[in-house]
Amino acid sequence: MRPFGYERAESAVAAARRAADTGATFIGGGTNLVDLMKLGVMTPERLVDVSRLPNRDIADADDGGLAIGAAATNTALANDPRVRERFRVLSLALLSGATPQIRNKATVGGNLLQRTRCPYFYEVGLPCNKRAPGSGCGARFGRSRDAAVLGTSEHCIAAHPSDMAVAMVALDARLGVRGGDGDLRWLDVDALHRLPGDRPDREHDLAPGDLIETVRLPPPPPGRHVYTKVRDRASYAFALVSVAVVLAVEDGVVTSARVALGGVAPKPWRARAVEAALTGARATWRAFCAAAEAELAPARGHGDNDFKIPLARRAIAGTLAEAAGIAPEVPTGGRRATP
Ligand SMILES: Cc1cc2nc3c(=O)[nH]c(=O)nc-3n(C[C@H](O)[C@H](O)[C@H](O)COP(=O)(O)OP(=O)(O)OC[C@H]3O[C@@H](n4cnc5c(N)ncnc54)[C@H](O)[C@@H]3O)c2cc1C
């Protein structure tokens, strides 16, 4: 690892100003950043530690939502009684991620800005437009098993790894970002991450010194919360496909649907085609399959990861069915009807 400077900030304003002035990189729990520094993928000259800033509280907001300090740990957020009861999909998503030890260190701000797990990004000897612009995308014609199938470009097919962010997108979270000038501005979590286009190295529009200080959850949407994570192992594994659903059904009709996907796109993916297809529709297995089909219509595999497309269809339909309390249809012959 290269030598680097380290300092702790006393306040969010001081941290943002310091990073803007010196070009320093924030460090939260360090569970992603330190690994990347050891591998030489990220080489910051100076770190500003924001893990011990006072913004660790989780508090009721005036509108009935929740205000979450970005220095709160993933464990604290997942176990907060209000999150477990009223924003359950967020608690489920967090608890499906990493391990208890990592969740005890990892912060909300760091989780949102954790980097992709694409193997080409992690190996400095291999081409990766995200790490080394212009070097090419190794995954497109190489190992693509973990890669995205939606929102990719010819320059990058890396998938976004966060489970927490998927639930936050479904819940319409907003981020309070403290700039180097000391001002606080607000940003929808769905607008935080960019699609790769021809600049996969630009993952978001935050400027140097922009500190994620707080996350606001609006009052929870009505309905039942379910988070499905399909992965290679039951723990300690990133999502191949994940689905966050908050679904309300009255008299057999969907009155509200919030759906977001993980593991399939370069950013947490709000499944707007599913939501549009289902709102006002009857809550049936066929309708859930058709909605999943619509969302995945533009999906493109890259060989190794072709399986993600039918897997995502099934995961979406199955998660919706679980939230609606209906059984997937089993046609004669005993096989489950799948989209
Ligand atoms: C073995 C292992 C398994 C894992 N499995 C999963 C999994 O299944 N699902 C999942 O979602 N995650 C998983 N993770 C990733 C883990 O969730 C992240 O490493 C963690 O959330 C990052 O948080 P952190 O505070 O440690 O961030 P850091 O490593 O400190 O920082 C990450 C990035 O965020 C930036 N940053 C940090 N805080 C702020 C802030 N407040 N404002 C602006 N920028 C900031 C840093 O500069 C850095 O670029 C796993 C990690 C490991 C090591």
PDB file of C-alpha atoms in Angstrom, residues 163-297:
ATOM      1  CA  ASP A 163     -28.205  -4.262  -1.285  1.00  0.00           C
ATOM      2  CA  MET A 164     -29.027  -1.308   0.985  1.00  0.00           C
ATOM      3  CA  ALA A 165     -29.164   1.125  -1.934  1.00  0.00           C
ATOM      4  CA  VAL A 166     -31.704  -1.063  -3.767  1.00  0.00           C
ATOM      5  CA  ALA A 167     -34.122  -0.837  -0.832  1.00  0.00           C
ATOM      6  CA  MET A 168     -33.490   2.904  -0.485  1.00  0.00           C
ATOM      7  CA  VAL A 169     -34.344   3.418  -4.158  1.00  0.00           C
ATOM      8  CA  ALA A 170     -37.636   1.528  -3.680  1.00  0.00           C
ATOM      9  CA  LEU A 171     -38.371   3.733  -0.651  1.00  0.00           C
ATOM     10  CA  ASP A 172     -37.678   7.016  -2.525  1.00  0.00           C
ATOM     11  CA  ALA A 173     -34.889   8.043  -0.133  1.00  0.00           C
ATOM     12  CA  ARG A 174     -33.284  11.472  -0.476  1.00  0.00           C
ATOM     13  CA  LEU A 175     -29.678  12.294   0.312  1.00  0.00           C
ATOM     14  CA  GLY A 176     -28.462  15.407   2.101  1.00  0.00           C
ATOM     15  CA  VAL A 177     -25.079  16.256   0.562  1.00  0.00           C
ATOM     16  CA  ARG A 178     -22.742  18.752   2.275  1.00  0.00           C
ATOM     17  CA  GLY A 179     -20.593  20.557  -0.270  1.00  0.00           C
ATOM     18  CA  GLY A 180     -17.118  21.990   0.228  1.00  0.00           C
ATOM     19  CA  ASP A 181     -18.730  25.454   0.395  1.00  0.00           C
ATOM     20  CA  GLY A 182     -20.619  24.360   3.507  1.00  0.00           C
ATOM     21  CA  ASP A 183     -24.051  24.257   1.851  1.00  0.00           C
ATOM     22  CA  LEU A 184     -26.415  21.287   2.160  1.00  0.00           C
ATOM     23  CA  ARG A 185     -28.283  20.214  -0.981  1.00  0.00           C
ATOM     24  CA  TRP A 186     -30.762  17.388  -1.585  1.00  0.00           C
ATOM     25  CA  LEU A 187     -30.619  14.634  -4.148  1.00  0.00           C
ATOM     26  CA  ASP A 188     -32.898  11.657  -4.883  1.00  0.00           C
ATOM     27  CA  VAL A 189     -31.016   8.438  -4.173  1.00  0.00           C
ATOM     28  CA  ASP A 190     -32.152   7.214  -7.601  1.00  0.00           C
ATOM     29  CA  ALA A 191     -30.220  10.118  -9.156  1.00  0.00           C
ATOM     30  CA  LEU A 192     -26.978   9.469  -7.226  1.00  0.00           C
ATOM     31  CA  HIS A 193     -25.460   6.859  -9.548  1.00  0.00           C
ATOM     32  CA  ARG A 194     -24.891   7.399 -13.273  1.00  0.00           C
ATOM     33  CA  LEU A 195     -25.158   4.827 -16.021  1.00  0.00           C
ATOM     34  CA  PRO A 196     -21.740   4.155 -17.600  1.00  0.00           C
ATOM     35  CA  GLY A 197     -22.309   5.486 -21.132  1.00  0.00           C
ATOM     36  CA  ASP A 198     -18.900   6.455 -22.499  1.00  0.00           C
ATOM     37  CA  ARG A 199     -17.608   7.569 -19.059  1.00  0.00           C
ATOM     38  CA  PRO A 200     -17.809   4.548 -16.750  1.00  0.00           C
ATOM     39  CA  ASP A 201     -15.150   6.146 -14.551  1.00  0.00           C
ATOM     40  CA  ARG A 202     -17.703   8.832 -13.582  1.00  0.00           C
ATOM     41  CA  GLU A 203     -19.994   6.870 -11.301  1.00  0.00           C
ATOM     42  CA  HIS A 204     -21.840   9.846  -9.824  1.00  0.00           C
ATOM     43  CA  ASP A 205     -22.018  13.619 -10.032  1.00  0.00           C
ATOM     44  CA  LEU A 206     -20.657  14.308  -6.558  1.00  0.00           C
ATOM     45  CA  ALA A 207     -17.742  16.771  -6.593  1.00  0.00           C
ATOM     46  CA  PRO A 208     -14.573  16.346  -4.517  1.00  0.00           C
ATOM     47  CA  GLY A 209     -15.559  17.336  -0.991  1.00  0.00           C
ATOM     48  CA  ASP A 210     -19.244  16.429  -1.407  1.00  0.00           C
ATOM     49  CA  LEU A 211     -20.057  14.494   1.754  1.00  0.00           C
ATOM     50  CA  ILE A 212     -23.197  12.390   2.086  1.00  0.00           C
ATOM     51  CA  GLU A 213     -24.285  13.680   5.479  1.00  0.00           C
ATOM     52  CA  THR A 214     -27.784  12.344   5.903  1.00  0.00           C
ATOM     53  CA  VAL A 215     -30.444  10.143   4.290  1.00  0.00           C
ATOM     54  CA  ARG A 216     -34.135  10.989   4.519  1.00  0.00           C
ATOM     55  CA  LEU A 217     -36.779   8.318   4.153  1.00  0.00           C
ATOM     56  CA  PRO A 218     -40.241   9.725   3.432  1.00  0.00           C
ATOM     57  CA  PRO A 219     -43.165   8.091   5.273  1.00  0.00           C
ATOM     58  CA  PRO A 220     -43.264   4.434   4.252  1.00  0.00           C
ATOM     59  CA  PRO A 221     -45.410   3.514   1.263  1.00  0.00           C
ATOM     60  CA  PRO A 222     -48.380   1.248   2.009  1.00  0.00           C
ATOM     61  CA  GLY A 223     -48.076  -2.475   1.582  1.00  0.00           C
ATOM     62  CA  ARG A 224     -46.050  -5.523   2.409  1.00  0.00           C
ATOM     63  CA  HIS A 225     -42.240  -5.402   2.306  1.00  0.00           C
ATOM     64  CA  VAL A 226     -40.207  -8.271   0.801  1.00  0.00           C
ATOM     65  CA  TYR A 227     -36.522  -8.435  -0.192  1.00  0.00           C
ATOM     66  CA  THR A 228     -35.302 -11.402  -2.241  1.00  0.00           C
ATOM     67  CA  LYS A 229     -31.594 -11.957  -2.801  1.00  0.00           C
ATOM     68  CA  VAL A 230     -30.426 -14.720  -5.137  1.00  0.00           C
ATOM     69  CA  ARG A 231     -26.724 -15.502  -4.634  1.00  0.00           C
ATOM     70  CA  ASP A 232     -24.202 -18.279  -4.866  1.00  0.00           C
ATOM     71  CA  ARG A 233     -24.014 -18.862  -1.093  1.00  0.00           C
ATOM     72  CA  ALA A 234     -26.482 -18.242   1.710  1.00  0.00           C
ATOM     73  CA  SER A 235     -24.210 -15.591   3.250  1.00  0.00           C
ATOM     74  CA  TYR A 236     -21.051 -13.613   2.506  1.00  0.00           C
ATOM     75  CA  ALA A 237     -21.990 -13.242  -1.171  1.00  0.00           C
ATOM     76  CA  PHE A 238     -23.124 -10.378  -3.366  1.00  0.00           C
ATOM     77  CA  ALA A 239     -26.439 -10.578  -5.216  1.00  0.00           C
ATOM     78  CA  LEU A 240     -26.680 -12.230  -8.601  1.00  0.00           C
ATOM     79  CA  VAL A 241     -30.173 -10.747  -8.648  1.00  0.00           C
ATOM     80  CA  SER A 242     -32.045  -8.995  -5.867  1.00  0.00           C
ATOM     81  CA  VAL A 243     -35.567  -7.592  -5.717  1.00  0.00           C
ATOM     82  CA  ALA A 244     -36.985  -5.067  -3.250  1.00  0.00           C
ATOM     83  CA  VAL A 245     -40.777  -4.873  -3.236  1.00  0.00           C
ATOM     84  CA  VAL A 246     -43.339  -2.864  -1.274  1.00  0.00           C
ATOM     85  CA  LEU A 247     -46.742  -3.900  -2.599  1.00  0.00           C
ATOM     86  CA  ALA A 248     -50.258  -2.912  -1.536  1.00  0.00           C
ATOM     87  CA  VAL A 249     -53.229  -4.956  -2.745  1.00  0.00           C
ATOM     88  CA  GLU A 250     -56.884  -4.133  -2.008  1.00  0.00           C
ATOM     89  CA  ASP A 251     -59.749  -6.389  -3.100  1.00  0.00           C
ATOM     90  CA  GLY A 252     -57.376  -8.243  -5.403  1.00  0.00           C
ATOM     91  CA  VAL A 253     -56.157  -5.072  -7.142  1.00  0.00           C
ATOM     92  CA  VAL A 254     -52.662  -3.551  -6.821  1.00  0.00           C
ATOM     93  CA  THR A 255     -53.030  -0.053  -5.383  1.00  0.00           C
ATOM     94  CA  SER A 256     -49.342   0.739  -4.900  1.00  0.00           C
ATOM     95  CA  ALA A 257     -46.156  -0.935  -6.145  1.00  0.00           C
ATOM     96  CA  ARG A 258     -42.556   0.021  -5.394  1.00  0.00           C
ATOM     97  CA  VAL A 259     -39.988  -2.263  -6.981  1.00  0.00           C
ATOM     98  CA  ALA A 260     -36.201  -1.997  -7.355  1.00  0.00           C
ATOM     99  CA  LEU A 261     -33.573  -4.482  -8.535  1.00  0.00           C
ATOM    100  CA  GLY A 262     -29.971  -5.221  -7.587  1.00  0.00           C
ATOM    101  CA  GLY A 263     -27.212  -7.222  -9.287  1.00  0.00           C
ATOM    102  CA  VAL A 264     -28.581  -6.575 -12.775  1.00  0.00           C
ATOM    103  CA  ALA A 265     -27.539  -2.999 -13.572  1.00  0.00           C
ATOM    104  CA  PRO A 266     -24.674  -0.518 -13.076  1.00  0.00           C
ATOM    105  CA  LYS A 267     -26.839   1.267 -10.497  1.00  0.00           C
ATOM    106  CA  PRO A 268     -29.653   0.266  -8.150  1.00  0.00           C
ATOM    107  CA  TRP A 269     -32.424  -0.203 -10.708  1.00  0.00           C
ATOM    108  CA  ARG A 270     -35.894   1.208 -10.109  1.00  0.00           C
ATOM    109  CA  ALA A 271     -38.238  -1.181 -11.926  1.00  0.00           C
ATOM    110  CA  ARG A 272     -40.567   1.447 -13.323  1.00  0.00           C
ATOM    111  CA  ALA A 273     -42.001  -0.824 -16.028  1.00  0.00           C
ATOM    112  CA  VAL A 274     -43.107  -3.277 -13.336  1.00  0.00           C
ATOM    113  CA  GLU A 275     -44.659  -0.490 -11.283  1.00  0.00           C
ATOM    114  CA  ALA A 276     -46.487   0.979 -14.283  1.00  0.00           C
ATOM    115  CA  ALA A 277     -47.788  -2.404 -15.430  1.00  0.00           C
ATOM    116  CA  LEU A 278     -49.103  -3.374 -12.010  1.00  0.00           C
ATOM    117  CA  THR A 279     -50.644  -0.241 -10.565  1.00  0.00           C
ATOM    118  CA  GLY A 280     -54.404  -0.708 -10.928  1.00  0.00           C
ATOM    119  CA  ALA A 281     -54.030  -4.255 -12.284  1.00  0.00           C
ATOM    120  CA  ARG A 282     -55.333  -7.420 -10.688  1.00  0.00           C
ATOM    121  CA  ALA A 283     -52.756  -9.080  -8.448  1.00  0.00           C
ATOM    122  CA  THR A 284     -52.339 -12.370 -10.309  1.00  0.00           C
ATOM    123  CA  TRP A 285     -49.362 -14.575 -11.076  1.00  0.00           C
ATOM    124  CA  ARG A 286     -49.870 -13.907 -14.786  1.00  0.00           C
ATOM    125  CA  ALA A 287     -49.822 -10.134 -14.221  1.00  0.00           C
ATOM    126  CA  PHE A 288     -46.623 -10.412 -12.156  1.00  0.00           C
ATOM    127  CA  CYS A 289     -44.953 -12.514 -14.882  1.00  0.00           C
ATOM    128  CA  ALA A 290     -46.006 -10.043 -17.589  1.00  0.00           C
ATOM    129  CA  ALA A 291     -44.718  -7.071 -15.554  1.00  0.00           C
ATOM    130  CA  ALA A 292     -41.357  -8.805 -15.036  1.00  0.00           C
ATOM    131  CA  GLU A 293     -41.201  -9.574 -18.762  1.00  0.00           C
ATOM    132  CA  ALA A 294     -41.760  -5.882 -19.579  1.00  0.00           C
ATOM    133  CA  GLU A 295     -38.945  -4.767 -17.257  1.00  0.00           C
ATOM    134  CA  LEU A 296     -36.475  -7.252 -18.716  1.00  0.00           C
ATOM    135  CA  ALA A 297     -37.403  -6.623 -22.365  1.00  0.00           C
TER     136      ALA A 297
END
